[in-house]
Amino acid sequence: MVFIVSITGAIYCFAPELQQLTQPYRSVEAKRDRFLPASTLIAIAEKQIPDKKAKRLYYGQPNKAAYALFFEKGGYYHTVFMNPYDGTVLKTKNMRKDFYNIILYLHFTLLIPYGQEIVGWSTLIFFIMIISGIILWWPRNKAATKARFQIKLKASPKRLNYDLHNVLGFYSSWVLIFTVFTGLIWAFDGFANTIYKLTGEKHSIIQQKLPVSDTSQKNMLTPQKAIDKVWYQVENEMRSTYKAVELILPQTDSAAILLRANPSEKTFYKTDYRYFDQYTGREFDNAYGWGKYSDVTTLSDRIRRMNYDIHIGAVMGYPGRIAAFLAALIAASLPITGLLIWLGKRKRK
């Protein structure tokens, strides 16, 4: 299990770059023209899948395709990629067959029933093993210290395997502790709560009840005009402030339109979460859900926002992602080298 989760995690560290390289329909020729409004792109996408309704719409940088997401319970998941300038459909794709999507779901569900629970508990066991591994690694005296940091490449295969497990395991553990702990935050609510306990801070913006749309204003604007009103409020900021914008469409009469606007292409923790009335297009004034990044005032909320970026190393830029990638590869090797050590000890007995 550790091998599967680690290998898929290593691949996903660089998924955005790999997707751009291997999936040309994600890119368009950059222009200075305005993007088409949200309602137009949604209508174009829904013509490609007539019996379904789009759930989300994504705008990226001038050289990136816009895309609409269609998904439902039962596993249905399609994406329509479009040129944001003229609405040309670049690709309609069943995301259940997408390589990177399969890698992602394999990473946290193993693609089997109850896979998410299996991954969660296995990750907890692995976290305990990392801590115990550091304790076992710790040299008992100064004479043993040097051997703990070096791999003897000219040693016997058995000794080389031991060093690979022991030394590489130690170096990678300082990255894996953060990677694994952030994974546990998704798996178990209790781990998320420990952040607040460690900092001594209370839950804040993240815990606020979400706003609701004013159903008495149902006839104020059509759904198309309301979503475009939201888009026009953020359109200029796409050129100056935001690198990517995602519109999450309401699925109930009282739900609000959620706009997730990210000022960075490399990380997610600075994303602004802005809510709008689905009938009037009016933005709600107070901070809801995760709120805007400028609303975050506590260290614990800041850390919670960084969870994904810490998990893949993006919070430290490319060096952090490379470190997470290498640590994941080493983690994948640990069950193999550990098994060989265990088998060697059994033979001696």
Short mmCIF file of C-alpha atoms in Angstrom, two decimals:
data_model
loop_
_atom_site.label_atom_id
_atom_site.label_comp_id
_atom_site.label_asym_id
_atom_site.label_seq_id
_atom_site.Cartn_x
_atom_site.Cartn_y
_atom_site.Cartn_z
CA MET A 1 0.00 0.00 0.00
CA VAL A 2 2.81 2.41 0.92
CA PHE A 3 4.46 1.61 -2.41
CA ILE A 4 1.31 2.46 -4.42
CA VAL A 5 0.54 5.66 -2.52
CA SER A 6 4.16 6.82 -2.71
CA ILE A 7 4.62 6.16 -6.44
CA THR A 8 1.33 7.84 -7.35
CA GLY A 9 2.20 10.74 -5.05
CA ALA A 10 5.57 11.16 -6.74
CA ILE A 11 3.92 11.32 -10.17
CA TYR A 12 1.29 13.80 -8.99
CA CYS A 13 3.90 16.20 -7.61
CA PHE A 14 4.44 17.38 -11.19
CA ALA A 15 0.99 16.63 -12.63
CA PRO A 16 0.30 20.23 -13.82
CA GLU A 17 3.50 20.36 -15.88
CA LEU A 18 3.02 16.82 -17.19
CA GLN A 19 -0.55 17.60 -18.20
CA GLN A 20 0.53 20.67 -20.16
CA LEU A 21 3.23 18.64 -21.94
CA THR A 22 1.13 15.59 -22.78
CA GLN A 23 -2.35 17.09 -23.25
CA PRO A 24 -2.20 19.84 -25.92
CA TYR A 25 -5.92 20.62 -25.61
CA ARG A 26 -5.14 22.36 -22.31
CA SER A 27 -3.30 25.17 -24.14
CA VAL A 28 -4.37 27.93 -26.54
CA GLU A 29 -2.66 30.80 -28.32
CA ALA A 30 -2.50 33.75 -25.93
CA LYS A 31 -4.32 36.90 -27.09
CA ARG A 32 -5.15 40.31 -25.70
CA ASP A 33 -8.84 39.75 -26.44
CA ARG A 34 -11.39 39.41 -23.67
CA PHE A 35 -12.49 35.95 -22.59
CA LEU A 36 -16.04 34.91 -23.47
CA PRO A 37 -18.48 35.37 -20.55
CA ALA A 38 -19.21 32.42 -18.31
CA SER A 39 -22.76 31.79 -19.56
CA THR A 40 -21.54 31.50 -23.16
CA LEU A 41 -18.86 28.94 -22.33
CA ILE A 42 -21.26 26.96 -20.13
CA ALA A 43 -23.84 26.86 -22.95
CA ILE A 44 -21.19 25.66 -25.43
CA ALA A 45 -20.04 22.95 -23.03
CA GLU A 46 -23.57 21.76 -22.28
CA LYS A 47 -24.23 21.32 -26.01
CA GLN A 48 -21.45 18.72 -26.01
CA ILE A 49 -23.16 16.78 -23.22
CA PRO A 50 -26.88 17.57 -23.76
CA ASP A 51 -28.30 15.48 -20.90
CA LYS A 52 -26.01 16.93 -18.22
CA LYS A 53 -25.48 20.27 -16.50
CA ALA A 54 -22.08 21.83 -15.91
CA LYS A 55 -21.09 22.00 -12.25
CA ARG A 56 -17.97 24.17 -12.54
CA LEU A 57 -16.23 26.47 -15.01
CA TYR A 58 -12.51 27.21 -14.96
CA TYR A 59 -10.62 30.14 -16.49
CA GLY A 60 -6.82 30.15 -16.53
CA GLN A 61 -4.06 32.33 -17.93
CA PRO A 62 -4.25 33.80 -21.47
CA ASN A 63 -2.47 30.74 -22.89
CA LYS A 64 -4.64 28.18 -21.07
CA ALA A 65 -7.89 26.56 -22.16
CA ALA A 66 -11.07 27.17 -20.21
CA TYR A 67 -12.95 24.06 -19.18
CA ALA A 68 -16.30 23.02 -17.76
CA LEU A 69 -16.68 20.09 -15.38
CA PHE A 70 -19.60 17.66 -15.37
CA PHE A 71 -19.82 15.12 -12.56
CA GLU A 72 -22.48 13.21 -10.64
CA LYS A 73 -22.77 10.52 -8.00
CA GLY A 74 -21.99 7.11 -9.37
CA GLY A 75 -18.69 8.13 -10.91
CA TYR A 76 -19.80 10.18 -13.93
CA TYR A 77 -17.06 12.73 -14.67
CA HIS A 78 -16.51 14.54 -17.98
CA THR A 79 -14.65 17.73 -18.86
CA VAL A 80 -15.13 19.97 -21.90
CA PHE A 81 -12.03 21.99 -22.83
CA MET A 82 -12.64 25.20 -24.79
CA ASN A 83 -10.81 28.14 -26.31
CA PRO A 84 -11.83 30.99 -23.95
CA TYR A 85 -11.61 33.59 -26.75
CA ASP A 86 -13.91 32.06 -29.39
CA GLY A 87 -15.53 29.06 -27.68
CA THR A 88 -13.98 26.42 -29.95
CA VAL A 89 -14.33 23.01 -28.31
CA LEU A 90 -10.84 21.52 -28.01
CA LYS A 91 -11.68 18.26 -26.28
CA THR A 92 -14.55 16.48 -24.55
CA LYS A 93 -13.03 13.93 -22.23
CA ASN A 94 -14.21 11.17 -19.93
CA MET A 95 -12.05 11.95 -16.90
CA ARG A 96 -12.50 8.47 -15.48
CA LYS A 97 -10.13 7.36 -18.25
CA ASP A 98 -7.69 10.23 -17.78
CA PHE A 99 -4.26 8.96 -16.70
CA TYR A 100 -3.60 11.71 -14.16
CA ASN A 101 -7.08 11.43 -12.70
CA ILE A 102 -6.60 7.67 -12.31
CA ILE A 103 -3.27 8.34 -10.57
CA LEU A 104 -4.99 10.77 -8.18
CA TYR A 105 -7.82 8.38 -7.28
CA LEU A 106 -5.39 5.49 -6.97
CA HIS A 107 -3.42 7.66 -4.55
CA PHE A 108 -6.25 8.18 -2.07
CA THR A 109 -8.78 5.39 -2.79
CA LEU A 110 -6.73 2.55 -4.38
CA LEU A 111 -9.68 2.41 -6.83
CA ILE A 112 -11.45 -0.09 -4.58
CA PRO A 113 -14.42 0.04 -2.16
CA TYR A 114 -13.37 1.40 1.25
CA GLY A 115 -10.03 2.27 -0.33
CA GLN A 116 -10.03 5.72 1.25
CA GLU A 117 -10.36 4.21 4.72
CA ILE A 118 -7.61 1.68 3.97
CA VAL A 119 -5.30 4.44 2.77
CA GLY A 120 -6.11 6.57 5.81
CA TRP A 121 -5.34 3.90 8.40
CA SER A 122 -2.30 2.65 6.48
CA THR A 123 -0.98 6.20 6.36
CA LEU A 124 -1.42 6.50 10.12
CA ILE A 125 0.58 3.30 10.62
CA PHE A 126 3.25 4.61 8.24
CA PHE A 127 3.42 7.88 10.21
CA ILE A 128 4.07 5.91 13.41
CA MET A 129 6.72 3.87 11.60
CA ILE A 130 8.48 7.06 10.45
CA ILE A 131 8.68 8.31 14.04
CA SER A 132 9.86 4.93 15.32
CA GLY A 133 12.33 4.70 12.43
CA ILE A 134 13.95 7.99 13.44
CA ILE A 135 14.23 6.71 17.03
CA LEU A 136 15.81 3.43 15.88
CA TRP A 137 18.15 5.29 13.53
CA TRP A 138 19.48 7.57 16.28
CA PRO A 139 23.11 6.59 17.00
CA ARG A 140 23.84 5.24 20.47
CA ASN A 141 27.35 6.69 20.55
CA LYS A 142 29.65 9.02 18.58
CA ALA A 143 31.42 6.12 16.88
CA ALA A 144 28.19 5.01 15.22
CA THR A 145 27.22 8.50 14.07
CA LYS A 146 29.25 8.53 10.84
CA ALA A 147 27.81 5.22 9.67
CA ARG A 148 24.28 6.55 10.13
CA PHE A 149 24.83 9.28 7.51
CA GLN A 150 26.72 7.36 4.83
CA ILE A 151 25.85 4.61 2.36
CA LYS A 152 28.68 2.12 1.85
CA LEU A 153 28.38 1.50 -1.89
CA LYS A 154 31.18 -1.10 -1.90
CA ALA A 155 29.67 -3.11 0.94
CA SER A 156 27.95 -6.49 0.55
CA PRO A 157 24.44 -6.50 -1.00
CA LYS A 158 22.95 -7.15 2.44
CA ARG A 159 24.82 -4.21 3.99
CA LEU A 160 24.03 -1.98 1.01
CA ASN A 161 20.33 -2.77 1.34
CA TYR A 162 20.50 -1.97 5.07
CA ASP A 163 22.18 1.38 4.39
CA LEU A 164 19.67 2.27 1.67
CA HIS A 165 16.83 1.64 4.10
CA ASN A 166 18.49 3.25 7.10
CA VAL A 167 20.25 6.28 5.62
CA LEU A 168 17.85 7.23 2.83
CA GLY A 169 14.96 6.56 5.19
CA PHE A 170 16.40 9.03 7.70
CA TYR A 171 17.01 11.79 5.15
CA SER A 172 13.57 11.41 3.58
CA SER A 173 11.77 11.17 6.93
CA TRP A 174 12.08 14.92 7.55
CA VAL A 175 10.09 15.57 4.39
CA LEU A 176 7.78 12.58 4.78
CA ILE A 177 6.69 13.69 8.26
CA PHE A 178 5.04 16.76 6.72
CA THR A 179 3.76 14.91 3.66
CA VAL A 180 2.20 12.13 5.70
CA PHE A 181 0.79 14.40 8.42
CA THR A 182 -0.96 16.61 5.85
CA GLY A 183 -2.40 13.45 4.30
CA LEU A 184 -3.74 12.44 7.70
CA ILE A 185 -5.48 15.82 8.03
CA TRP A 186 -7.65 14.82 5.05
CA ALA A 187 -8.15 11.30 6.36
CA PHE A 188 -9.09 12.12 9.96
CA ASP A 189 -10.81 15.22 11.34
CA GLY A 190 -8.92 14.82 14.59
CA PHE A 191 -5.62 15.58 12.90
CA ALA A 192 -7.01 18.84 11.54
CA ASN A 193 -8.10 19.80 15.03
CA THR A 194 -4.61 19.16 16.43
CA ILE A 195 -3.34 22.19 14.50
CA TYR A 196 -5.64 24.44 16.52
CA LYS A 197 -4.68 22.69 19.75
CA LEU A 198 -0.95 23.03 19.05
CA THR A 199 -1.25 26.75 18.32
CA GLY A 200 -3.76 27.37 21.10
CA GLU A 201 -6.06 29.13 18.62
CA LYS A 202 -9.77 28.73 18.04
CA HIS A 203 -11.48 27.78 14.79
CA SER A 204 -12.21 30.90 12.79
CA ILE A 205 -13.17 31.65 9.18
CA ILE A 206 -13.03 28.04 8.07
CA GLN A 207 -15.85 27.10 10.42
CA GLN A 208 -18.33 29.83 9.49
CA LYS A 209 -21.70 28.82 8.07
CA LEU A 210 -21.96 29.41 4.33
CA PRO A 211 -24.21 32.20 2.99
CA VAL A 212 -27.54 31.48 1.29
CA SER A 213 -29.10 33.13 -1.73
CA ASP A 214 -32.24 35.24 -1.30
CA THR A 215 -34.96 33.07 -2.86
CA SER A 216 -37.40 35.99 -2.77
CA GLN A 217 -35.31 37.51 -5.60
CA LYS A 218 -35.69 34.52 -7.95
CA ASN A 219 -37.02 36.64 -10.78
CA MET A 220 -34.39 39.37 -10.49
CA LEU A 221 -31.96 37.88 -13.05
CA THR A 222 -31.86 34.79 -15.23
CA PRO A 223 -29.23 32.21 -14.18
CA GLN A 224 -27.18 33.19 -17.24
CA LYS A 225 -27.21 36.90 -16.40
CA ALA A 226 -26.44 36.21 -12.74
CA ILE A 227 -23.39 34.07 -13.52
CA ASP A 228 -22.16 36.65 -16.04
CA LYS A 229 -22.58 39.42 -13.48
CA VAL A 230 -20.29 37.46 -11.17
CA TRP A 231 -17.80 36.92 -13.98
CA TYR A 232 -17.74 40.60 -14.97
CA GLN A 233 -16.96 41.56 -11.36
CA VAL A 234 -13.76 39.52 -11.46
CA GLU A 235 -12.84 39.75 -15.16
CA ASN A 236 -10.51 42.73 -14.81
CA GLU A 237 -8.82 41.09 -11.83
CA MET A 238 -7.93 38.13 -14.06
CA ARG A 239 -5.50 40.44 -15.85
CA SER A 240 -4.07 42.16 -12.78
CA THR A 241 -4.46 39.98 -9.69
CA TYR A 242 -5.68 36.47 -10.33
CA LYS A 243 -4.01 33.71 -12.34
CA ALA A 244 -6.98 31.34 -12.29
CA VAL A 245 -10.69 31.57 -11.50
CA GLU A 246 -13.14 28.74 -10.89
CA LEU A 247 -16.89 29.29 -10.74
CA ILE A 248 -18.75 26.64 -8.74
CA LEU A 249 -22.38 26.71 -9.76
CA PRO A 250 -25.17 26.37 -7.15
CA GLN A 251 -26.90 22.99 -6.98
CA THR A 252 -29.83 24.02 -4.76
CA ASP A 253 -32.28 26.94 -4.71
CA SER A 254 -30.63 28.50 -1.66
CA ALA A 255 -26.97 27.85 -2.47
CA ALA A 256 -24.63 30.70 -3.38
CA ILE A 257 -22.30 30.87 -6.37
CA LEU A 258 -18.76 30.19 -5.15
CA LEU A 259 -15.89 31.92 -6.90
CA ARG A 260 -12.43 30.51 -6.18
CA ALA A 261 -9.83 32.98 -7.40
CA ASN A 262 -6.14 32.16 -7.14
CA PRO A 263 -3.38 34.79 -7.52
CA SER A 264 -0.76 32.05 -8.05
CA GLU A 265 -0.23 29.35 -10.66
CA LYS A 266 2.09 27.36 -8.41
CA THR A 267 0.23 27.17 -5.09
CA PHE A 268 -3.34 27.17 -3.78
CA TYR A 269 -3.15 28.53 -0.25
CA LYS A 270 -3.66 32.19 -1.24
CA THR A 271 -6.93 31.43 -3.06
CA ASP A 272 -9.82 33.81 -2.34
CA TYR A 273 -13.19 32.14 -1.71
CA ARG A 274 -15.89 34.63 -2.65
CA TYR A 275 -19.64 34.00 -2.50
CA PHE A 276 -22.39 35.57 -4.62
CA ASP A 277 -26.18 35.46 -4.53
CA GLN A 278 -27.29 33.25 -7.43
CA TYR A 279 -30.35 35.43 -8.13
CA THR A 280 -28.86 38.92 -7.94
CA GLY A 281 -25.15 38.36 -8.55
CA ARG A 282 -24.42 40.42 -5.43
CA GLU A 283 -21.28 39.49 -3.50
CA PHE A 284 -21.73 38.68 0.17
CA ASP A 285 -19.71 41.09 2.28
CA ASN A 286 -18.54 38.93 5.18
CA ALA A 287 -15.99 36.13 5.09
CA TYR A 288 -17.52 32.69 4.63
CA GLY A 289 -16.07 29.23 4.30
CA TRP A 290 -12.36 29.73 3.77
CA GLY A 291 -12.84 33.43 3.06
CA LYS A 292 -10.36 35.64 1.27
CA TYR A 293 -6.68 35.16 1.99
CA SER A 294 -6.61 38.68 3.42
CA ASP A 295 -9.24 37.59 5.97
CA VAL A 296 -6.92 34.98 7.49
CA THR A 297 -5.55 36.25 10.78
CA THR A 298 -4.49 33.11 12.67
CA LEU A 299 -1.50 30.84 12.16
CA SER A 300 -3.67 27.72 12.38
CA ASP A 301 -5.99 28.84 9.57
CA ARG A 302 -2.96 29.77 7.48
CA ILE A 303 -1.49 26.29 8.00
CA ARG A 304 -4.84 24.65 7.13
CA ARG A 305 -4.92 26.61 3.89
CA MET A 306 -1.41 25.42 3.10
CA ASN A 307 -2.25 21.76 3.63
CA TYR A 308 -2.23 20.70 -0.04
CA ASP A 309 0.78 22.85 -0.90
CA ILE A 310 2.73 21.38 2.02
CA HIS A 311 1.62 17.89 0.99
CA ILE A 312 3.19 18.18 -2.48
CA GLY A 313 6.04 20.49 -1.45
CA ALA A 314 4.73 23.43 -3.50
CA VAL A 315 4.84 25.75 -0.49
CA MET A 316 8.64 25.79 -0.97
CA GLY A 317 8.47 26.25 -4.74
CA TYR A 318 10.21 23.89 -7.17
CA PRO A 319 12.89 22.86 -4.62
CA GLY A 320 10.10 21.77 -2.27
CA ARG A 321 8.32 19.81 -4.99
CA ILE A 322 11.57 18.10 -5.99
CA ALA A 323 12.19 17.22 -2.34
CA ALA A 324 8.65 15.81 -2.02
CA PHE A 325 9.13 13.86 -5.27
CA LEU A 326 12.42 12.31 -4.13
CA ALA A 327 11.06 11.59 -0.65
CA ALA A 328 8.06 9.81 -2.20
CA LEU A 329 10.36 7.64 -4.33
CA ILE A 330 12.42 6.74 -1.27
CA ALA A 331 9.21 6.00 0.67
CA ALA A 332 8.19 3.60 -2.12
CA SER A 333 11.49 1.75 -1.67
CA LEU A 334 11.26 1.43 2.12
CA PRO A 335 8.77 -1.49 2.19
CA ILE A 336 11.02 -3.38 -0.26
CA THR A 337 14.31 -2.76 1.56
CA GLY A 338 12.58 -3.30 4.90
CA LEU A 339 11.17 -6.64 3.73
CA LEU A 340 14.63 -7.77 2.59
CA ILE A 341 16.08 -6.86 6.01
CA TRP A 342 13.30 -8.81 7.75
CA LEU A 343 13.80 -11.85 5.51
CA GLY A 344 17.54 -11.73 6.19
CA LYS A 345 16.93 -11.78 9.94
CA ARG A 346 14.53 -14.72 9.59
CA LYS A 347 17.14 -16.74 7.72
CA ARG A 348 19.67 -16.14 10.51
CA LYS A 349 17.17 -17.50 13.02
#
